[in-house]
Coordinates of C-alpha atoms in Angstrom, one line a residue:
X193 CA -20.2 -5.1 11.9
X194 CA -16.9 -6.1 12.8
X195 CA -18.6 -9.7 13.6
X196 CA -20.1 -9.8 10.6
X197 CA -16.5 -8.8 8.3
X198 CA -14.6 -11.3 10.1
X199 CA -17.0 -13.9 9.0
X200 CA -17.1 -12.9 6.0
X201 CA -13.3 -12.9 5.6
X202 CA -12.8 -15.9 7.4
X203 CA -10.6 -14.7 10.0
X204 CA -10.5 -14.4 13.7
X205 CA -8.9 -10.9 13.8
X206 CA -10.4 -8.1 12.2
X207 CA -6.9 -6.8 11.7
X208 CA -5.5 -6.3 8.1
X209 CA -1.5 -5.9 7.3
X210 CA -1.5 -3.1 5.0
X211 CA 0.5 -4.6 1.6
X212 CA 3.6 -2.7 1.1
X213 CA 5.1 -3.5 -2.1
X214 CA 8.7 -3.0 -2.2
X215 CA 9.4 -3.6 1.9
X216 CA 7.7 -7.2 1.9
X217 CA 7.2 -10.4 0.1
X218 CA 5.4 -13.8 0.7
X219 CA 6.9 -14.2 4.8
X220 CA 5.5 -11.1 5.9
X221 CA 1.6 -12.1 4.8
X222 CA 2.1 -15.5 6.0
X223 CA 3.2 -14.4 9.6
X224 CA 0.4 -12.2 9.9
X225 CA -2.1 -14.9 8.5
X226 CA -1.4 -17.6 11.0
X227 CA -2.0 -15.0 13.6
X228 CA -5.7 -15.3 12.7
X229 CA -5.5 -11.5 11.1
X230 CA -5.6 -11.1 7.3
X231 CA -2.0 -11.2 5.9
X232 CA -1.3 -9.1 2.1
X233 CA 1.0 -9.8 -0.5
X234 CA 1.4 -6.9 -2.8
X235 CA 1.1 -7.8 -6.1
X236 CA 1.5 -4.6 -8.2
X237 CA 5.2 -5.0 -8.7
X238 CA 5.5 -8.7 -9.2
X239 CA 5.6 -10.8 -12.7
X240 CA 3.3 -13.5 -13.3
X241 CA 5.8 -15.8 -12.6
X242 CA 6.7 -14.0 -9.2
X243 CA 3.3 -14.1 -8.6
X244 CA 2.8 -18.0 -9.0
X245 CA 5.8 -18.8 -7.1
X246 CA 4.8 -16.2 -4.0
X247 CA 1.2 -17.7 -4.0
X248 CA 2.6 -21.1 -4.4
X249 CA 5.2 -20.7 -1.2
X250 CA 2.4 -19.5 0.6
X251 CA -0.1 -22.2 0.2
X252 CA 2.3 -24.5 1.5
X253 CA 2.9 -22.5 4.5
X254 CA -0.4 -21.4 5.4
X255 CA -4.3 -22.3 5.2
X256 CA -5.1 -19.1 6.7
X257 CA -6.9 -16.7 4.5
X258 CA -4.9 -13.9 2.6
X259 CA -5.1 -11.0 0.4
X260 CA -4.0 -10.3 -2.7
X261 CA -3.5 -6.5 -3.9
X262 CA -3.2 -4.8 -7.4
X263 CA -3.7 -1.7 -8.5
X264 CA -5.9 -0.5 -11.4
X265 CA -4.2 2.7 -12.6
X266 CA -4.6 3.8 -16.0
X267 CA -1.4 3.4 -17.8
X268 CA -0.4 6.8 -19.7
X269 CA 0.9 6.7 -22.9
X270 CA 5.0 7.7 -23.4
X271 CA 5.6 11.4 -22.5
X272 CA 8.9 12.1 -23.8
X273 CA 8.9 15.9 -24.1
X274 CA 7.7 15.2 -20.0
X275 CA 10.4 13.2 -19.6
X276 CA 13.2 15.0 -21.1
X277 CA 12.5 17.9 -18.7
X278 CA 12.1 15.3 -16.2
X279 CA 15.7 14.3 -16.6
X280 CA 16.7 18.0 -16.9
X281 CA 16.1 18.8 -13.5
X282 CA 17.7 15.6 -12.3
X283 CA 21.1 16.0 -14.0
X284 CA 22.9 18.1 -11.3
X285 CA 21.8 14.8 -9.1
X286 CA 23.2 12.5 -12.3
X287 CA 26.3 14.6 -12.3
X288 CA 27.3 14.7 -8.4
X289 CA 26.5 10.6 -8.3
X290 CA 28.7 10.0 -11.2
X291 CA 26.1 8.1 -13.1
X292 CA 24.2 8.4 -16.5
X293 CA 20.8 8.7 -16.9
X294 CA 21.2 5.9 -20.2
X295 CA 21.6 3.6 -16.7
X296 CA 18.0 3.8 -16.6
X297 CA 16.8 0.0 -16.9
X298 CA 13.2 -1.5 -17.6
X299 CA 13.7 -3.4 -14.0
X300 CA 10.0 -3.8 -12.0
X301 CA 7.1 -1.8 -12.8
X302 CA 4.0 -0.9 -11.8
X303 CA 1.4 -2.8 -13.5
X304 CA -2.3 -2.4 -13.2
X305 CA -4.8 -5.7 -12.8
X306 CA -5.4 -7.5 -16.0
X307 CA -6.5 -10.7 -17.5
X308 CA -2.7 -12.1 -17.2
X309 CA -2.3 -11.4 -13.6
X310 CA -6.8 -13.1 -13.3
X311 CA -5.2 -16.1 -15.3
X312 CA -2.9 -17.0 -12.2
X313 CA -5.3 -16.1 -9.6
X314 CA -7.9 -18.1 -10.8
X315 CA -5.1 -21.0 -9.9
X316 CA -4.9 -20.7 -6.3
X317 CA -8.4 -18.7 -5.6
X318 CA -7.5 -16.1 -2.5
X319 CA -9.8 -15.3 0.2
X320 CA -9.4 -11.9 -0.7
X321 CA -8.6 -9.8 -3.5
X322 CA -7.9 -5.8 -2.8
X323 CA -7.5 -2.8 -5.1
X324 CA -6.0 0.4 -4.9
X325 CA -7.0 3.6 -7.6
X326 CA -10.7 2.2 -8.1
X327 CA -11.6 -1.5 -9.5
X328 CA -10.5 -3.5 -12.7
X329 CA -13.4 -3.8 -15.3
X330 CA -17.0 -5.4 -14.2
X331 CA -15.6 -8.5 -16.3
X332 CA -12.5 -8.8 -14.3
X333 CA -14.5 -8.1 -11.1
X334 CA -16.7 -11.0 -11.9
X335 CA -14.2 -13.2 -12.7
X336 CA -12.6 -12.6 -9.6
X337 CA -16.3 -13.0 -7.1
X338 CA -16.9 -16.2 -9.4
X339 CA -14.1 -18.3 -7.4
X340 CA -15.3 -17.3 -4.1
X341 CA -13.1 -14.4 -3.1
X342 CA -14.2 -11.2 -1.5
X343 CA -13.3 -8.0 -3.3
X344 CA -12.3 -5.0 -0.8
X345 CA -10.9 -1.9 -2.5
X346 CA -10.0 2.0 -1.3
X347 CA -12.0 4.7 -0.8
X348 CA -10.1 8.2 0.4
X349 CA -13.4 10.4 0.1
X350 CA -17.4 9.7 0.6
X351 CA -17.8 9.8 -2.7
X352 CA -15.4 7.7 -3.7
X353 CA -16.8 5.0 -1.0
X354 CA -20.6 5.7 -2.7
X355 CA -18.9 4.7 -6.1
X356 CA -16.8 1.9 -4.9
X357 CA -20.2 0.1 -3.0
X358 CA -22.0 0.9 -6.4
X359 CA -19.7 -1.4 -8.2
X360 CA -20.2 -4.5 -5.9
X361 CA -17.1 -4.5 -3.4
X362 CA -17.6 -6.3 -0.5
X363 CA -15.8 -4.4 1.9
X364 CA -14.2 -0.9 2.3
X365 CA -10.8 0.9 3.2
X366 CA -11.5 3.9 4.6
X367 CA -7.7 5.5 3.9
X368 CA -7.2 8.7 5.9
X369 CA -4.6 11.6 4.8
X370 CA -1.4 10.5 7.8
X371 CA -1.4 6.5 6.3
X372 CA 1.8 6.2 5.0
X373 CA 2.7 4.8 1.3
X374 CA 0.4 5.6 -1.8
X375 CA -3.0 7.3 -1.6
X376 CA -5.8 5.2 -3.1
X377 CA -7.5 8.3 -4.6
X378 CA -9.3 7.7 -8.6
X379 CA -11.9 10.2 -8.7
X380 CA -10.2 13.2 -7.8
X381 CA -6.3 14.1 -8.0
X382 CA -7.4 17.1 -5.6
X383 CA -5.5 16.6 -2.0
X384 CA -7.2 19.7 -0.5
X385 CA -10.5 17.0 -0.2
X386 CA -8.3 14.1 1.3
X387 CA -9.6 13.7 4.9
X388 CA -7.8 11.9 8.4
X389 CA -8.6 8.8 9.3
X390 CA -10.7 9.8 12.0
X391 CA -12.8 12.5 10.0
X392 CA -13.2 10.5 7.4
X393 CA -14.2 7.3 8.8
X394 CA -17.6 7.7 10.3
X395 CA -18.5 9.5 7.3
X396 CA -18.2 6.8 5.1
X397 CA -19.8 4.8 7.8
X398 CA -22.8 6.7 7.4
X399 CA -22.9 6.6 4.1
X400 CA -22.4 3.1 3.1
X401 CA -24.1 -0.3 4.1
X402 CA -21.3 -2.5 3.5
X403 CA -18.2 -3.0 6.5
X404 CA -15.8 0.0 6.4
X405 CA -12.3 -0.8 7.8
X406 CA -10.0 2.3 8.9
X407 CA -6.4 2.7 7.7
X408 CA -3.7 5.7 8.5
X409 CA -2.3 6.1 11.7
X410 CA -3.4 2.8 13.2
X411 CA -0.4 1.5 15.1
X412 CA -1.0 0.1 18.1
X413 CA -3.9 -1.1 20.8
X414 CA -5.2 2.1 22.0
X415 CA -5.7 3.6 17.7
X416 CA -6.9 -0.2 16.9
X417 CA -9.8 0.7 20.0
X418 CA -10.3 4.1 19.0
X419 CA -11.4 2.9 15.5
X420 CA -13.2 0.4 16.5
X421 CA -15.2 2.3 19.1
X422 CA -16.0 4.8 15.9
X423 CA -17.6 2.4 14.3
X424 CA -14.8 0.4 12.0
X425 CA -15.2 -3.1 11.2
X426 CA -11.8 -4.2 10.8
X427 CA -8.1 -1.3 10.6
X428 CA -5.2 -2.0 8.3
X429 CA -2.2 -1.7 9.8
X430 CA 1.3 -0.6 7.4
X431 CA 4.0 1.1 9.1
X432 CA 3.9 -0.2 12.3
X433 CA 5.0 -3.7 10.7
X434 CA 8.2 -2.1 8.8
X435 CA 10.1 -3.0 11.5
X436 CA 9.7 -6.6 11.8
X437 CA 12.3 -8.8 10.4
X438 CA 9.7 -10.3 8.1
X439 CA 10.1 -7.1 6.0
X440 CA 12.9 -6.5 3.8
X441 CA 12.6 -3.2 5.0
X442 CA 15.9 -1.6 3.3
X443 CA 19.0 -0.6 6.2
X444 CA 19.0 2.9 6.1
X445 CA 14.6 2.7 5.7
X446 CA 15.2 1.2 9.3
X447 CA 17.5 3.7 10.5
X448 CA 15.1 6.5 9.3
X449 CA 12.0 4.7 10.9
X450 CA 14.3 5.0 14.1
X451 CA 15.1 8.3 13.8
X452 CA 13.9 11.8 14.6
X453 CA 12.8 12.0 10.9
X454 CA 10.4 10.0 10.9
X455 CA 8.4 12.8 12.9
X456 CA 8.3 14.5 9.6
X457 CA 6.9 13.0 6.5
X458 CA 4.6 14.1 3.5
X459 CA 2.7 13.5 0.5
X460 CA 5.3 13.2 -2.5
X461 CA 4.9 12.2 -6.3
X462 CA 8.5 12.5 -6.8
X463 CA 9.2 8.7 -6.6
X464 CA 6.5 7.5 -9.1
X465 CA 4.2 10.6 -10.1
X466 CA 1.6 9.7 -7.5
X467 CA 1.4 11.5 -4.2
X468 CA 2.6 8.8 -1.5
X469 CA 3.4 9.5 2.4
X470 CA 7.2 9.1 3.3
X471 CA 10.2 10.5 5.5
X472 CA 11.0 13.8 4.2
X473 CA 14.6 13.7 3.0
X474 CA 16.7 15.6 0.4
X475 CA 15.0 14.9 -2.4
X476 CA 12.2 15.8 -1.2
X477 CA 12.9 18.9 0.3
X478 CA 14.9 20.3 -2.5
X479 CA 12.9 19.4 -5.4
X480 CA 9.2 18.7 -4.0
X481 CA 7.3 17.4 -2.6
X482 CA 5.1 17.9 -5.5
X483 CA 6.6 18.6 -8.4
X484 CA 4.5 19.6 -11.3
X485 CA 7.4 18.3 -13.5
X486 CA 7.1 14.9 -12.5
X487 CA 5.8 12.7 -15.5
X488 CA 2.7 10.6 -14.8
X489 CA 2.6 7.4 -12.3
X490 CA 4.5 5.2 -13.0
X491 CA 7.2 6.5 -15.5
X492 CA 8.8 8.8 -12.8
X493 CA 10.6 5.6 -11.2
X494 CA 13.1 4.7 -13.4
X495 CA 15.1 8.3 -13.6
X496 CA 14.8 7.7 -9.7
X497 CA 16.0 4.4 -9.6
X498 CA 19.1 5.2 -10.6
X499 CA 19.9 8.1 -8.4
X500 CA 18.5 6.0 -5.3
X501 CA 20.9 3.4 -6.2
X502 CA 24.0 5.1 -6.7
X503 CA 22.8 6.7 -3.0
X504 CA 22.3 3.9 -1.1
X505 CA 25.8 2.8 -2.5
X506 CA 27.4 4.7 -0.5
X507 CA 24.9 4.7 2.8
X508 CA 23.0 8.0 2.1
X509 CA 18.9 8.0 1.5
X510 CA 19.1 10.6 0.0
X511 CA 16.7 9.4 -2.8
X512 CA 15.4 6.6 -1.6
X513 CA 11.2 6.4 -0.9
X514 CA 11.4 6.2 3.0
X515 CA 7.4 5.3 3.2
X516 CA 6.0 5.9 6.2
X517 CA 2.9 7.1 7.8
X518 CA 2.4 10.4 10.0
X519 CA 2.6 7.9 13.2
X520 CA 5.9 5.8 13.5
X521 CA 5.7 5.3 16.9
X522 CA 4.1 1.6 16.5
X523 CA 7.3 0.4 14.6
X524 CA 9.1 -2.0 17.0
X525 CA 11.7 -4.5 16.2
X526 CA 10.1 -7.4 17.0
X527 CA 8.4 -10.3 15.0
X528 CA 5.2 -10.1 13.2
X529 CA 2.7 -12.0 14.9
X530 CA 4.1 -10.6 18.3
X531 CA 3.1 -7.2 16.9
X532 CA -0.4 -8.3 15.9
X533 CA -1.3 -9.9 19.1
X534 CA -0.1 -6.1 20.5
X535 CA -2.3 -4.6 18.1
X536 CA -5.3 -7.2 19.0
X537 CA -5.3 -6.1 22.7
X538 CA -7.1 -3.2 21.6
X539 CA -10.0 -5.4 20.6
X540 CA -10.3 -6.7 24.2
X541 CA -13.0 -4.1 25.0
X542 CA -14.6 -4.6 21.7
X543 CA -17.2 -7.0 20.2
X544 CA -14.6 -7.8 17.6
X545 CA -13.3 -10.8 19.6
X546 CA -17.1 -12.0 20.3

């Protein structure tokens, strides 16, 4: 299978950089991509001009196939009863920062895929176009299959894999419970049914024809063989890149990653109002993890924003999202495609490199 999703994908590598929005830009998926593994650009956060001009700097760097990643959330209507008690539990943070929640700005949001974000794609035609919380409508999935590119998308229980295949994907991420970042779940907010990587994935195998490809606590040779041996067609690879100086991986996220902490993470919805892995720090152990107060993904950020920046200001992390998967021990300071040729010696016992 591996043989045949490389193909497929048109890379040599059947190695995926995880897309990390708000640690990476363009230079990240362009490292990996001339590597022969399949570089991301996370997409969720970025205008369509941002867009253009990422997709635009990487076409003139690379040939190399890429993917593209949006999300396809559901955007809730205002919840300003929500929010107001939202901002109510935050003030004693307000107060001790010295800042106002008015500071709030509009700043980068989280957007799900639409026509507008298509309209540039269909532009510049990627290899690859990846979803997280489901799939946009069949007409936008169409669209998208119509110039050539392969549609891979999330799947965090059996059933949601059964539903994605339904729908025509081409590929599947089997996300286990210790990746690090946002969870991919859409048919069920219930994390009791959220499986590891290595429980989860030859379930899906079994239950889907289409290539599966493992994510969550993938970080080096030896995980890249033991999901391979288990069946996986391809792994996706996140926190073990956060360290490379392609990343604009923040200062102090470095110095976490580093760090002790980073032995202890969890699942959070403090940052956005979706459960997402990071570095347990104050915020999250005073108010959360999860916090039923939190209004819905993505209005939480802003409040946040403010708090993280008046933090970081003066070199604490105290609010800042320190993403990061149950297994740091990958992260190494060193460039890009040195890490993925680390992470492709685990296919030397594999047919992946037939």
């Amino acid at each position: 299978m591996s043989c045949q999703l490389t193909r497929l994908l048109g890379i040599k590598l059947p190695i995926i950089q995880a897309p990390m929005a708000g640690v990476q830009g363009s230079a990240l998926t362009i490292a990996v991509s001339q590597t022969g593994a399949l570089g991301s650009l996370p997409c969720a956060m970025l205008s369509p001009e941002a867009l253009h001009t990422e997709l635009t700097h990487i076409r003139t760097q690379t040939t190399k196939p890429i993917n593209v990643n949006f999300f396809c959330h559901h955007e809730p209507a205002p919840q300003a009863v929500k929010q107001a008690a939202w901002l109510k539990q935050l003030a004693p943070y307000f107060a001790e920062l010295g800042v106002s929640p008015d500071a709030q700005t509009v700043g980068q949001q989280r957007s799900p895929y639409t026509s507008t974000q298509a309209e540039v794609l269909a532009k510049f035609k990627p290899e690859v176009v990846s979803f997280h919380f489901g799939l946009p409508n069949d007409d936008l999935l169409l669209e998208i299959k119509s110039w050539g590119s392969k549609v891979i998308s999330t799947a965090t229980t059996v059933a949601e894999a059964l539903w994605l295949e339904a729908h025509g994907v081409d590929a599947i991420i089997a996300q286990g419970l210790e990746a690090g970042g946002h969870r991919g779940h859409f048919l069920s907010d219930d994390l009791t049914a959220q499986l590891g990587t290595f429980s989860l994935l030859p379930q899906i195998i079994a239950a889907v024809a289409v290539p599966v490809i493992a994510a969550g606590g993938i970080v080096d040779g030896k995980t890249v063989r033991a999901a391979m041996a288990m069946g996986a067609s391809a792994v996706q690879v996140g926190t073990a890149y956060l360290l490379c100086p392609e990343c604009t991986t923040s200062k102090l996220h470095r110095a976490a990653l580093q760090s002790e902490a980073a032995q202890h993470t969890a699942l959070t919805n403090l940052y956005s109002g979706r459960p997402a892995r990071g570095i347990v720090n104050r915020f999250m152990a005073e108010l959360g993890p999860i916090n039923q107060a939190v209004p819905d993904f993505p209005l939480a950020a802003s409040a946040v924003a403010v708090l993280r920046s008046a933090a970081e200001e003066q070199g604490l992390d105290d609010f800042s999202p320190l993403w990061c998967g149950q297994n740091a021990s990958g992260c190494k300071v060193i460039p890009a495609a040195e890490l993925t040729r680390l992470l492709a010696l685990g296919l030397m016992d594999s047919e992946a490199i037939v």
